[in-house]
Short mmCIF file of C-alpha atoms in Angstrom, two decimals:
data_model
loop_
_atom_site.label_atom_id
_atom_site.label_comp_id
_atom_site.label_asym_id
_atom_site.label_seq_id
_atom_site.Cartn_x
_atom_site.Cartn_y
_atom_site.Cartn_z
CA MET A 233 12.01 64.89 -7.52
CA ARG A 234 13.55 62.98 -4.62
CA LYS A 235 10.07 62.67 -3.05
CA LYS A 236 8.70 61.27 -6.32
CA ILE A 237 11.51 58.69 -6.51
CA THR A 238 10.87 57.67 -2.91
CA ILE A 239 7.17 57.13 -3.60
CA LEU A 240 7.96 55.07 -6.71
CA THR A 241 10.47 53.02 -4.74
CA LEU A 242 7.91 52.34 -2.02
CA LEU A 243 5.29 51.35 -4.60
CA PHE A 244 7.78 49.01 -6.29
CA CYS A 245 8.75 47.43 -2.97
CA SER A 246 5.09 47.02 -2.10
CA PHE A 247 4.47 45.28 -5.44
CA VAL A 248 7.45 42.96 -4.96
CA THR A 249 6.38 42.16 -1.39
CA GLY A 250 2.89 41.27 -2.60
CA LEU A 251 4.28 39.15 -5.40
CA PHE A 252 6.46 37.10 -3.08
CA ALA A 253 3.65 36.85 -0.54
CA ASN A 254 1.64 35.02 -3.19
CA THR A 255 4.53 32.85 -4.35
CA PRO A 256 4.07 29.24 -3.20
CA GLN A 257 6.46 27.96 -0.57
CA TYR A 258 7.12 24.87 -2.68
CA ASP A 259 6.95 23.76 -6.25
CA ILE A 260 5.64 20.29 -5.38
CA CYS A 261 3.96 19.15 -2.17
CA ILE A 262 3.74 15.38 -1.77
CA TYR A 263 1.27 14.20 0.84
CA GLY A 264 1.99 10.71 2.08
CA GLU A 265 5.21 9.00 3.15
CA SER A 266 4.51 5.80 1.21
CA ALA A 267 7.26 4.46 -1.03
CA SER A 268 5.37 6.06 -3.89
CA GLY A 269 5.64 9.42 -2.13
CA VAL A 270 9.34 8.89 -1.48
CA ILE A 271 10.12 8.14 -5.14
CA ALA A 272 7.96 11.06 -6.27
CA ALA A 273 9.83 13.41 -3.92
CA ILE A 274 13.22 12.25 -5.16
CA GLN A 275 12.24 12.67 -8.80
CA GLY A 276 10.73 16.12 -8.25
CA ALA A 277 13.87 17.32 -6.47
CA ARG A 278 16.13 15.86 -9.16
CA MET A 279 14.20 17.88 -11.71
CA GLY A 280 15.20 21.03 -9.87
CA LYS A 281 11.97 21.62 -7.99
CA LYS A 282 11.58 22.62 -4.37
CA VAL A 283 9.81 19.63 -2.85
CA VAL A 284 8.24 18.92 0.51
CA LEU A 285 7.23 15.42 1.60
CA ILE A 286 4.66 15.22 4.39
CA SER A 287 4.77 12.15 6.63
CA LYS A 288 2.07 11.40 9.18
CA ASN A 289 4.60 9.65 11.43
CA ASP A 290 8.36 9.40 12.11
CA HIS A 291 9.04 7.26 9.06
CA VAL A 292 9.24 7.13 5.28
CA GLY A 293 8.45 4.23 2.98
CA GLY A 294 5.06 3.00 4.12
CA LEU A 295 4.64 -0.76 3.74
CA VAL A 296 7.98 -1.06 1.93
CA THR A 297 9.73 -0.21 5.20
CA SER A 298 7.09 -1.65 7.52
CA GLY A 299 7.05 -5.39 7.08
CA LEU A 300 6.14 -5.93 3.44
CA THR A 301 9.62 -7.03 2.46
CA ALA A 302 8.69 -10.06 0.34
CA THR A 303 8.10 -7.68 -2.55
CA ASP A 304 5.33 -8.55 -4.99
CA MET A 305 7.62 -8.46 -8.02
CA ASN A 306 6.81 -11.29 -10.38
CA ARG A 307 8.50 -9.52 -13.33
CA ASN A 308 11.66 -7.77 -12.18
CA ASP A 309 12.51 -6.93 -15.80
CA LEU A 310 9.62 -4.43 -15.80
CA ILE A 311 11.12 -2.33 -13.00
CA GLY A 312 13.04 0.77 -14.10
CA GLY A 313 13.91 4.31 -13.09
CA ILE A 314 14.38 5.28 -9.46
CA THR A 315 12.52 2.15 -8.35
CA LYS A 316 15.22 0.00 -9.93
CA GLU A 317 17.84 2.28 -8.37
CA PHE A 318 16.35 1.64 -4.93
CA TYR A 319 16.41 -2.14 -5.39
CA ASN A 320 19.96 -1.86 -6.72
CA LYS A 321 20.98 -0.20 -3.44
CA ILE A 322 19.34 -3.08 -1.57
CA TYR A 323 21.35 -5.51 -3.72
CA ASN A 324 24.64 -3.74 -3.06
CA TYR A 325 23.97 -3.52 0.67
CA TYR A 326 23.56 -7.27 1.00
CA LEU A 327 26.76 -7.94 -0.97
CA GLN A 328 28.63 -6.81 2.15
CA PRO A 329 29.54 -9.89 4.25
CA GLU A 330 29.47 -7.89 7.49
CA VAL A 331 25.71 -7.16 7.22
CA TRP A 332 24.92 -10.88 7.56
CA HIS A 333 24.78 -11.41 11.31
CA ASN A 334 23.49 -14.95 11.70
CA GLN A 335 23.44 -16.56 8.24
CA ASP A 336 25.20 -16.16 4.91
CA ARG A 337 23.83 -14.63 1.72
CA GLU A 338 23.95 -17.84 -0.34
CA SER A 339 21.97 -20.01 2.08
CA PHE A 340 19.42 -17.25 2.56
CA MET A 341 18.85 -16.90 -1.18
CA VAL A 342 18.22 -20.62 -1.47
CA SER A 343 15.63 -20.44 1.34
CA THR A 344 13.64 -17.70 -0.33
CA LEU A 345 13.61 -18.87 -3.94
CA LYS A 346 10.07 -20.22 -4.19
CA ARG A 347 8.33 -17.51 -2.18
CA THR A 348 9.77 -14.36 -3.75
CA TYR A 349 10.32 -14.93 -7.46
CA ARG A 350 13.98 -15.79 -6.70
CA GLY A 351 14.48 -12.62 -4.63
CA LYS A 352 17.26 -11.10 -6.74
CA ASN A 353 18.56 -10.69 -10.27
CA ASP A 354 22.34 -10.69 -10.48
CA GLU A 355 22.39 -9.50 -14.09
CA ARG A 356 20.26 -6.44 -13.30
CA GLN A 357 21.85 -6.13 -9.84
CA ILE A 358 18.60 -5.72 -7.96
CA GLN A 359 17.26 -7.47 -4.88
CA TRP A 360 13.71 -7.21 -3.57
CA VAL A 361 13.90 -9.16 -0.30
CA TYR A 362 15.38 -7.27 2.63
CA GLU A 363 14.95 -5.99 6.19
CA SER A 364 12.59 -3.06 6.81
CA SER A 365 15.15 -1.00 8.72
CA VAL A 366 17.66 -1.36 5.87
CA ALA A 367 15.13 -0.16 3.29
CA GLU A 368 14.22 2.89 5.34
CA ARG A 369 17.86 3.90 5.83
CA ILE A 370 18.37 3.70 2.07
CA MET A 371 15.26 5.77 1.35
CA ARG A 372 16.26 8.42 3.88
CA ASP A 373 19.70 8.66 2.29
CA MET A 374 18.18 9.02 -1.17
CA LEU A 375 15.83 11.76 0.02
CA LYS A 376 18.65 13.62 1.76
CA THR A 377 20.92 13.41 -1.28
CA ALA A 378 18.12 14.73 -3.50
CA GLY A 379 17.52 17.67 -1.14
CA VAL A 380 13.93 16.85 -0.20
CA GLU A 381 12.45 18.61 2.82
CA ILE A 382 10.46 16.23 5.03
CA LEU A 383 7.81 17.24 7.54
CA PHE A 384 7.48 14.38 10.00
CA ASN A 385 4.42 13.85 12.23
CA HIS A 386 2.17 16.16 10.22
CA ARG A 387 -1.32 15.36 8.96
CA LEU A 388 -3.99 17.14 7.02
CA ASP A 389 -6.65 18.86 9.05
CA LEU A 390 -9.61 16.69 8.04
CA ASN A 391 -12.03 19.30 9.31
CA LYS A 392 -10.98 21.75 6.62
CA ASN A 393 -11.10 21.50 2.86
CA VAL A 394 -8.02 22.58 0.98
CA ARG A 395 -7.93 26.18 -0.23
CA LYS A 396 -8.78 26.28 -3.91
CA GLU A 397 -9.32 29.00 -6.47
CA GLU A 398 -11.65 27.49 -9.02
CA ASN A 399 -9.94 24.20 -9.93
CA ILE A 400 -6.47 25.09 -8.56
CA ILE A 401 -5.28 24.03 -5.10
CA ARG A 402 -3.50 26.97 -3.51
CA SER A 403 -2.73 25.54 -0.08
CA ILE A 404 -3.46 22.81 2.41
CA GLN A 405 -3.73 23.15 6.18
CA LEU A 406 -2.21 20.67 8.61
CA GLU A 407 -3.54 19.79 12.05
CA ASN A 408 -1.15 22.11 13.85
CA GLY A 409 -2.34 25.05 11.74
CA LYS A 410 0.66 25.03 9.42
CA VAL A 411 -0.28 26.05 5.88
CA ILE A 412 1.55 24.53 2.92
CA GLU A 413 1.42 26.37 -0.38
CA ALA A 414 2.62 24.73 -3.58
CA LYS A 415 2.23 24.90 -7.33
CA MET A 416 1.57 21.16 -7.65
CA PHE A 417 0.30 18.51 -5.24
CA ILE A 418 0.66 14.75 -5.29
CA ASP A 419 -1.52 12.54 -3.09
CA ALA A 420 0.68 9.52 -2.33
CA SER A 421 -1.24 8.46 0.79
CA TYR A 422 -2.88 5.07 1.17
CA GLU A 423 -6.16 6.70 2.21
CA GLY A 424 -6.57 9.45 -0.40
CA ASP A 425 -7.26 12.17 2.18
CA LEU A 426 -5.81 14.98 0.08
CA LEU A 427 -7.81 14.23 -3.04
CA ALA A 428 -10.97 13.89 -0.94
CA ARG A 429 -10.41 17.22 0.83
CA ALA A 430 -9.77 18.80 -2.57
CA GLY A 431 -13.23 17.85 -3.75
CA VAL A 432 -12.07 15.23 -6.26
CA SER A 433 -14.52 12.44 -7.07
CA TYR A 434 -13.76 9.05 -5.57
CA THR A 435 -15.32 5.78 -4.54
CA VAL A 436 -14.84 3.24 -1.77
CA GLY A 437 -15.69 -0.44 -2.09
CA ARG A 438 -16.75 -2.47 -5.06
CA GLU A 439 -18.58 -1.42 -8.19
CA SER A 440 -21.20 -3.71 -9.65
CA ASN A 441 -20.11 -5.84 -12.58
CA LEU A 442 -22.58 -3.89 -14.70
CA GLN A 443 -20.93 -0.50 -14.14
CA TYR A 444 -17.84 -1.16 -16.27
CA GLY A 445 -18.82 -4.42 -17.93
CA GLU A 446 -16.64 -6.55 -15.62
CA THR A 447 -16.82 -10.14 -14.40
CA TYR A 448 -14.86 -10.11 -11.11
CA ASN A 449 -16.40 -7.07 -9.39
CA GLY A 450 -19.04 -6.72 -6.70
CA ILE A 451 -20.10 -9.28 -4.11
CA ARG A 452 -18.40 -12.65 -4.72
CA LEU A 453 -19.35 -15.66 -2.61
CA ASN A 454 -16.42 -17.95 -3.25
CA TYR A 455 -18.08 -21.27 -3.96
CA LYS A 456 -15.08 -22.74 -5.77
CA GLN A 457 -12.07 -20.60 -4.88
CA GLY A 458 -10.20 -20.70 -1.60
CA LYS A 459 -10.74 -22.61 1.64
CA ASP A 460 -14.00 -24.56 2.06
CA LEU A 461 -15.47 -23.52 5.41
CA THR A 462 -18.89 -25.13 5.03
CA LYS A 463 -18.22 -27.89 7.60
CA ILE A 464 -17.40 -25.31 10.28
CA SER A 465 -20.23 -24.01 12.45
CA PRO A 466 -20.39 -20.18 12.16
CA TYR A 467 -22.19 -19.69 15.48
CA ILE A 468 -20.80 -18.75 18.89
CA LYS A 469 -22.08 -22.04 20.27
CA GLU A 470 -21.40 -24.73 17.72
CA GLY A 471 -24.57 -25.68 15.85
CA ASN A 472 -26.70 -23.23 17.86
CA VAL A 473 -28.26 -20.62 15.54
CA LYS A 474 -29.78 -18.75 18.49
CA SER A 475 -26.35 -18.07 19.98
CA GLY A 476 -25.65 -15.71 17.07
CA ALA A 477 -22.87 -15.49 14.51
CA LEU A 478 -19.24 -15.43 15.54
CA PRO A 479 -17.66 -11.94 15.64
CA TYR A 480 -17.09 -10.37 12.23
CA VAL A 481 -19.14 -13.04 10.48
CA THR A 482 -22.02 -11.49 8.52
CA ASP A 483 -25.16 -13.37 9.50
CA ARG A 484 -26.84 -13.21 6.08
CA GLU A 485 -26.14 -12.41 2.45
CA TRP A 486 -26.48 -8.65 1.83
CA GLY A 487 -26.81 -8.68 -1.95
CA LYS A 488 -26.56 -10.72 -5.10
CA GLN A 489 -23.43 -11.96 -6.83
CA GLY A 490 -21.87 -9.05 -8.70
CA ASP A 491 -23.75 -6.31 -6.83
CA ALA A 492 -21.95 -3.17 -5.65
CA ASP A 493 -21.21 -2.53 -1.98
CA LYS A 494 -18.92 -0.40 0.19
CA ARG A 495 -16.79 -3.22 1.60
CA VAL A 496 -13.03 -3.43 1.07
CA GLN A 497 -10.66 -6.37 1.19
CA ALA A 498 -9.19 -7.39 4.53
CA TYR A 499 -6.35 -5.39 6.06
CA CYS A 500 -3.54 -6.79 8.17
CA TYR A 501 -0.08 -6.03 9.49
CA ARG A 502 2.80 -7.59 7.56
CA MET A 503 4.75 -8.62 10.63
CA THR A 504 8.45 -9.27 10.85
CA LEU A 505 9.30 -12.30 12.98
CA THR A 506 12.61 -13.95 13.82
CA ASN A 507 13.72 -17.34 15.10
CA ASP A 508 17.14 -16.08 16.15
CA PRO A 509 17.20 -16.60 19.96
CA ASP A 510 19.60 -13.67 20.41
CA ASN A 511 17.26 -11.28 18.58
CA ARG A 512 13.88 -12.67 19.58
CA ILE A 513 11.21 -11.25 21.88
CA SER A 514 8.51 -13.76 22.86
CA ILE A 515 5.00 -12.96 21.71
CA GLN A 516 2.73 -12.12 24.61
CA LYS A 517 -1.02 -12.54 24.85
CA PRO A 518 -2.53 -9.09 24.14
CA LYS A 519 -4.66 -7.44 26.82
CA ASN A 520 -7.64 -7.33 24.45
CA TYR A 521 -7.35 -10.98 23.42
CA ASN A 522 -10.69 -12.36 22.25
CA PRO A 523 -10.71 -16.14 21.68
CA LEU A 524 -13.85 -15.89 19.54
CA TRP A 525 -11.84 -14.06 16.86
CA TYR A 526 -9.93 -17.31 16.27
CA GLU A 527 -12.72 -19.81 16.89
CA ILE A 528 -13.08 -20.61 13.19
CA TYR A 529 -9.42 -21.67 13.14
CA ALA A 530 -9.84 -23.69 16.35
CA ARG A 531 -12.75 -25.57 14.82
CA MET A 532 -10.89 -26.03 11.54
CA LEU A 533 -7.96 -27.59 13.39
CA LYS A 534 -10.31 -30.04 15.11
CA LEU A 535 -11.67 -31.10 11.73
CA GLU A 536 -8.26 -31.07 10.01
CA PRO A 537 -5.65 -31.74 12.73
CA GLU A 538 -2.85 -32.25 10.20
CA THR A 539 -3.05 -28.62 9.03
CA LYS A 540 0.40 -27.05 8.95
CA LEU A 541 1.33 -23.60 10.22
CA GLN A 542 2.15 -22.32 6.73
CA GLN A 543 -1.36 -23.27 5.61
CA ILE A 544 -2.72 -20.69 8.06
CA ILE A 545 -0.10 -17.92 7.87
CA THR A 546 2.93 -17.57 5.63
CA LEU A 547 6.43 -16.94 6.99
CA THR A 548 8.51 -15.92 4.01
CA PRO A 549 12.26 -15.92 4.78
CA MET A 550 14.01 -12.55 4.90
CA PRO A 551 17.69 -11.79 5.57
CA ASN A 552 19.19 -12.48 9.00
CA LYS A 553 16.65 -15.13 10.00
CA LYS A 554 13.64 -12.84 9.75
CA THR A 555 10.33 -13.22 7.95
CA ASP A 556 7.67 -11.30 6.12
CA THR A 557 4.61 -12.80 7.80
CA ASN A 558 1.40 -12.56 5.79
CA HIS A 559 -2.25 -13.66 6.03
CA LEU A 560 -2.98 -12.24 9.44
CA ASP A 561 -6.05 -10.80 7.72
CA PHE A 562 -8.84 -9.53 9.96
CA PHE A 563 -11.92 -10.14 7.84
CA GLY A 564 -14.62 -7.51 8.23
CA ALA A 565 -12.68 -5.08 10.43
CA SER A 566 -11.50 -2.65 7.74
CA TYR A 567 -14.72 -1.46 6.08
CA ASN A 568 -14.87 1.94 7.82
CA TYR A 569 -11.18 2.81 7.68
CA ALA A 570 -10.95 4.73 4.40
CA GLU A 571 -13.27 7.59 5.32
CA ALA A 572 -12.82 7.54 9.09
CA ASP A 573 -11.30 10.33 11.16
CA TYR A 574 -7.84 9.85 12.68
CA LYS A 575 -9.18 8.68 16.06
CA THR A 576 -11.33 5.99 14.49
CA ARG A 577 -8.48 4.88 12.22
CA GLN A 578 -6.22 4.57 15.25
CA GLU A 579 -8.84 2.38 16.94
CA ILE A 580 -9.09 0.18 13.83
CA GLU A 581 -5.29 -0.07 13.67
CA GLN A 582 -5.16 -1.10 17.33
CA LEU A 583 -7.84 -3.69 16.65
CA HIS A 584 -5.72 -5.16 13.85
CA LYS A 585 -2.62 -5.10 16.05
CA ASP A 586 -4.47 -6.97 18.80
CA TYR A 587 -5.77 -9.43 16.23
CA ALA A 588 -2.31 -10.08 14.76
CA LEU A 589 -0.58 -10.59 18.11
CA GLY A 590 -3.54 -12.60 19.36
CA MET A 591 -3.44 -14.85 16.29
CA LEU A 592 0.27 -15.54 16.78
CA TRP A 593 -0.28 -16.23 20.48
CA PHE A 594 -3.22 -18.52 19.62
CA LEU A 595 -1.09 -20.48 17.15
CA GLY A 596 1.48 -20.97 19.91
CA HIS A 597 -1.18 -22.65 22.06
CA VAL A 598 -2.84 -25.09 19.64
CA PRO A 599 -2.01 -28.70 18.53
CA GLU A 600 1.59 -29.64 19.22
CA HIS A 601 2.98 -29.71 15.68
CA ILE A 602 1.83 -26.11 15.08
CA ARG A 603 2.59 -24.92 18.60
CA LYS A 604 6.13 -26.23 18.50
CA GLU A 605 6.91 -24.42 15.24
CA MET A 606 5.16 -21.18 16.22
CA LEU A 607 7.00 -20.86 19.53
CA ASP A 608 10.29 -20.67 17.65
CA TRP A 609 9.23 -17.26 16.36
CA GLY A 610 9.10 -13.87 18.05
CA LEU A 611 9.39 -10.15 17.42
CA PRO A 612 12.84 -8.88 16.34
CA LYS A 613 14.68 -6.65 18.79
CA ASP A 614 16.37 -4.71 15.97
CA GLU A 615 13.26 -3.80 13.94
CA PHE A 616 10.65 -1.11 14.64
CA THR A 617 12.49 -0.05 17.76
CA ASP A 618 10.26 3.01 18.29
CA THR A 619 6.96 1.09 17.96
CA GLN A 620 7.51 -1.81 20.39
CA ASN A 621 9.09 -3.92 17.60
CA PHE A 622 5.76 -3.96 15.78
CA PRO A 623 5.31 -2.54 12.25
CA TYR A 624 4.18 1.08 12.24
CA GLN A 625 2.05 0.93 9.07
CA ILE A 626 -1.14 -1.10 8.68
CA TYR A 627 -1.51 -2.82 5.31
CA VAL A 628 -4.19 -0.71 3.63
CA ARG A 629 -4.81 -2.98 0.68
CA GLU A 630 -7.48 -0.69 -0.70
CA ALA A 631 -9.16 2.52 0.47
CA ARG A 632 -10.44 5.39 -1.64
CA ARG A 633 -10.05 5.16 -5.40
CA MET A 634 -10.22 8.33 -7.44
CA ILE A 635 -12.73 8.61 -10.28
CA GLY A 636 -10.45 10.52 -12.60
CA ALA A 637 -9.94 11.49 -16.20
CA PHE A 638 -9.52 7.80 -17.11
CA VAL A 639 -10.61 4.76 -15.11
CA MET A 640 -8.52 1.60 -15.36
CA THR A 641 -10.89 -1.40 -15.52
CA GLU A 642 -10.81 -5.16 -15.90
CA LYS A 643 -10.64 -4.98 -19.70
CA ASN A 644 -7.34 -3.03 -19.46
CA VAL A 645 -5.55 -5.58 -17.26
CA ARG A 646 -7.02 -9.01 -17.93
CA LYS A 647 -5.01 -11.71 -19.65
CA THR A 648 -7.22 -12.24 -22.70
CA ASP A 649 -9.46 -10.05 -24.84
CA ARG A 650 -7.70 -6.98 -23.47
CA THR A 651 -8.24 -3.35 -24.41
CA PRO A 652 -4.74 -1.82 -24.07
CA VAL A 653 -4.48 1.72 -22.75
CA GLU A 654 -2.60 4.58 -24.36
CA HIS A 655 -0.36 7.13 -22.61
CA SER A 656 1.59 4.60 -20.54
CA VAL A 657 3.44 5.85 -17.46
CA GLY A 658 4.39 2.45 -16.08
CA LEU A 659 3.70 -1.25 -16.20
CA GLY A 660 1.89 -3.70 -13.96
CA SER A 661 2.17 -7.46 -14.17
CA TYR A 662 0.94 -9.06 -10.95
CA ALA A 663 -2.09 -11.33 -10.93
CA LEU A 664 -5.52 -9.97 -10.11
CA ASP A 665 -5.26 -10.47 -6.36
CA CYS A 666 -7.96 -9.42 -3.92
CA HIS A 667 -7.86 -10.93 -0.44
CA TYR A 668 -11.09 -12.03 1.18
CA VAL A 669 -13.53 -9.25 1.96
CA SER A 670 -16.02 -10.99 4.27
CA ARG A 671 -17.09 -14.15 5.99
CA VAL A 672 -20.80 -14.76 5.66
CA ILE A 673 -23.49 -17.28 6.52
CA ASP A 674 -25.17 -18.13 3.22
CA GLN A 675 -28.84 -18.91 2.58
CA GLU A 676 -28.26 -22.56 3.53
CA GLY A 677 -26.66 -21.60 6.86
CA LYS A 678 -23.20 -22.49 5.64
CA LEU A 679 -20.07 -20.45 6.40
CA ARG A 680 -18.48 -18.95 3.29
CA ASN A 681 -15.53 -16.79 2.45
CA GLU A 682 -16.45 -13.88 0.21
CA GLY A 683 -14.69 -11.47 -2.08
CA THR A 684 -11.43 -13.05 -3.19
CA ILE A 685 -10.07 -12.67 -6.70
CA PHE A 686 -7.02 -14.46 -7.98
CA ALA A 687 -6.56 -14.66 -11.73
CA PRO A 688 -3.39 -14.56 -13.84
CA THR A 689 -2.61 -11.68 -16.15
CA ILE A 690 0.21 -10.57 -18.42
CA PRO A 691 2.03 -7.21 -18.31
CA TYR A 692 -0.14 -4.18 -19.01
CA SER A 693 0.29 -0.42 -19.28
CA ILE A 694 -1.16 2.08 -16.81
CA SER A 695 -2.59 5.26 -18.31
CA TYR A 696 -1.22 8.64 -17.26
CA TYR A 697 -4.78 9.92 -17.08
CA SER A 698 -5.61 7.42 -14.34
CA LEU A 699 -3.31 9.55 -12.14
CA THR A 700 -5.12 12.82 -12.94
CA PRO A 701 -8.50 14.02 -11.68
CA LYS A 702 -11.02 15.42 -14.09
CA GLU A 703 -9.71 18.84 -15.05
CA GLU A 704 -12.83 20.68 -13.92
CA GLU A 705 -12.34 19.20 -10.43
CA CYS A 706 -8.63 19.89 -10.00
CA ALA A 707 -5.87 20.92 -12.40
CA ASN A 708 -2.78 20.66 -10.17
CA LEU A 709 -3.17 17.35 -8.35
CA LEU A 710 -2.04 13.80 -9.15
CA ALA A 711 -2.78 10.58 -7.23
CA THR A 712 -0.32 7.70 -7.27
CA VAL A 713 -1.78 5.22 -4.78
CA CYS A 714 -5.51 5.97 -4.74
CA LEU A 715 -5.48 6.28 -8.51
CA SER A 716 -8.48 6.05 -10.82
CA SER A 717 -9.35 2.38 -11.11
CA SER A 718 -12.15 -0.08 -10.63
CA HIS A 719 -11.91 -2.50 -7.72
CA VAL A 720 -10.93 -5.31 -10.11
CA ALA A 721 -8.14 -3.47 -11.90
CA TYR A 722 -6.88 -2.13 -8.58
CA SER A 723 -6.42 -5.68 -7.31
CA THR A 724 -3.39 -6.03 -9.63
CA ILE A 725 -2.20 -2.41 -9.77
CA ARG A 726 -1.99 -2.15 -5.96
CA MET A 727 1.55 -3.56 -5.63
CA GLU A 728 4.22 -1.41 -3.99
CA PRO A 729 6.72 -1.44 -6.90
CA VAL A 730 3.93 -0.19 -9.18
CA TYR A 731 3.08 2.61 -6.75
CA MET A 732 6.78 3.54 -6.76
CA ILE A 733 6.96 3.64 -10.55
CA LEU A 734 3.83 5.79 -10.67
CA GLY A 735 5.36 8.12 -8.08
CA GLN A 736 8.25 8.92 -10.38
CA SER A 737 5.94 9.40 -13.36
CA ALA A 738 3.60 11.69 -11.42
CA ALA A 739 6.46 13.88 -10.16
CA THR A 740 7.83 14.15 -13.69
CA ALA A 741 4.41 15.26 -14.92
CA ALA A 742 4.09 17.75 -12.07
CA ALA A 743 7.46 19.31 -12.92
CA LEU A 744 6.56 19.53 -16.60
CA ALA A 745 3.21 21.12 -15.75
CA ILE A 746 5.03 23.78 -13.72
CA ASP A 747 7.52 24.45 -16.51
CA SER A 748 4.81 24.72 -19.16
CA ASN A 749 2.31 26.51 -16.92
CA LEU A 750 -0.39 23.98 -17.83
CA PRO A 751 -2.90 21.83 -15.97
CA VAL A 752 -1.63 18.31 -15.38
CA GLN A 753 -4.28 17.09 -17.81
CA LYS A 754 -2.94 19.31 -20.62
CA ILE A 755 0.79 18.66 -20.61
CA SER A 756 2.29 17.06 -23.72
CA TYR A 757 2.32 13.30 -23.31
CA ASP A 758 5.10 13.07 -25.90
CA VAL A 759 7.30 15.32 -23.76
CA LEU A 760 6.38 13.34 -20.64
CA LYS A 761 7.16 10.05 -22.37
CA TYR A 762 10.52 11.35 -23.59
CA LYS A 763 11.53 12.43 -20.08
CA LEU A 764 10.36 9.19 -18.48
CA LEU A 765 12.31 7.07 -20.95
CA GLN A 766 15.33 9.33 -20.50
CA ASP A 767 15.15 8.66 -16.76
CA GLY A 768 14.94 4.90 -17.20
CA GLN A 769 11.25 4.25 -16.80
CA LEU A 770 9.84 1.26 -18.69
CA LEU A 771 6.61 2.09 -20.50
CA SER A 772 6.27 -1.03 -22.64
CA VAL A 773 7.34 -4.64 -22.26
CA PRO A 774 11.00 -4.99 -23.25
CA THR A 775 11.69 -7.12 -26.30
CA LYS A 776 13.51 -10.26 -25.27
CA LYS A 777 16.92 -10.61 -26.85
#
């Protein structure tokens, strides 16, 4: 009898051991340290789930904590949930007089009014202009309070696909061999590496206008919009066709207006500069400085010597005499980034860093009125202290875009003749805004900018099913940055506060899918909507009182 009991006990223990061996380490694995990933992680943990956030570097927050501090928030009344909570913490931080080291809050707010949609809302107690280091400290505190585990300096092994059983991801493998098992996965990366390795359909570049019945997609020579470059010679030797095109200028048109291609809008670094002498490091000429990269600007300044610095780059005031510096766009250098391996991406990032520092150095050595203003600015000693005071995250304005259960297109976001979407999980409101994609010599030998879109819109809903893959491809994955969208629709969706909102919605859906034991595509939208509203998300435009 005792022998029989012993055997049964051993069999039971063996069963239990096998059961726990197959139990995922985590409920939700979030790949990507972007602000979207941070908000998703916080929400998942608050819903009682065991969450891991995987960061490819030493940081959290992505662009939100790496220079993009003039937040693209044209409608602050559409920000709710944890995203609003984050901006409330920013607001409260800057209410403290002691955090203002070299200016006061009131004078700063006056300086930033026109560039940042007023920068704050006292009634809602939110502020969306800040210093990168402040934002990251706040995010880290929020993650710690929520109980999120963070794996720093870990990346997917791009040489291995994720382990799937039919349409379910069971685990992912990181470069150091570490295996992460989870019930649900969220790809919150800028590149979409997880969804790609999981075999989910995606695209890179621009669709043709014909594909979704759009008007702003595909190749777009900007004959009317943006800077007129036609008086500037596009050749290495001015006026000499045989000398060849300047670097990163395409020497001929490669398709017709509206045709599809694989090009993406220009990337840059959103640099933080300061004119505080006590906190300023002078900008040095980079070792890889190439004057031909800036020759178009040199020739432009000869033709238009009265051009002001802020007509070339923008220095938007941030607290404590710092800036969010934009428009250091390196046209044509980002096309291969989305699908490149890590080594190639690092090379492209270095190229953009050299370009940005080189551009700032160039502007400090041009006509006097620009040079004098530019030399007042330098890198801040108290920002990005572990990356030579230079932002750690390149501005990936667009990389992979999932082709999911629902594709957001121009008709869903345009201002007029709109087709509203159902199943809202958040709102967007920013203009259709695509930076230049290329510089090209047209059929008449004239230099043209190509690819920009800027068109006003009004608030629109984003469909839950644009966050989900097709069910047959993957049933336990959501994408919050590389979501399912055409190039045109993405040009307005791609704002950081929207990514953050979608992060919370995706984590809520992931938790509900776990609780109901359903694919993410099959959870009850009514239950999801109820929980999102309960947690302060805004799913429709508030009625004005």
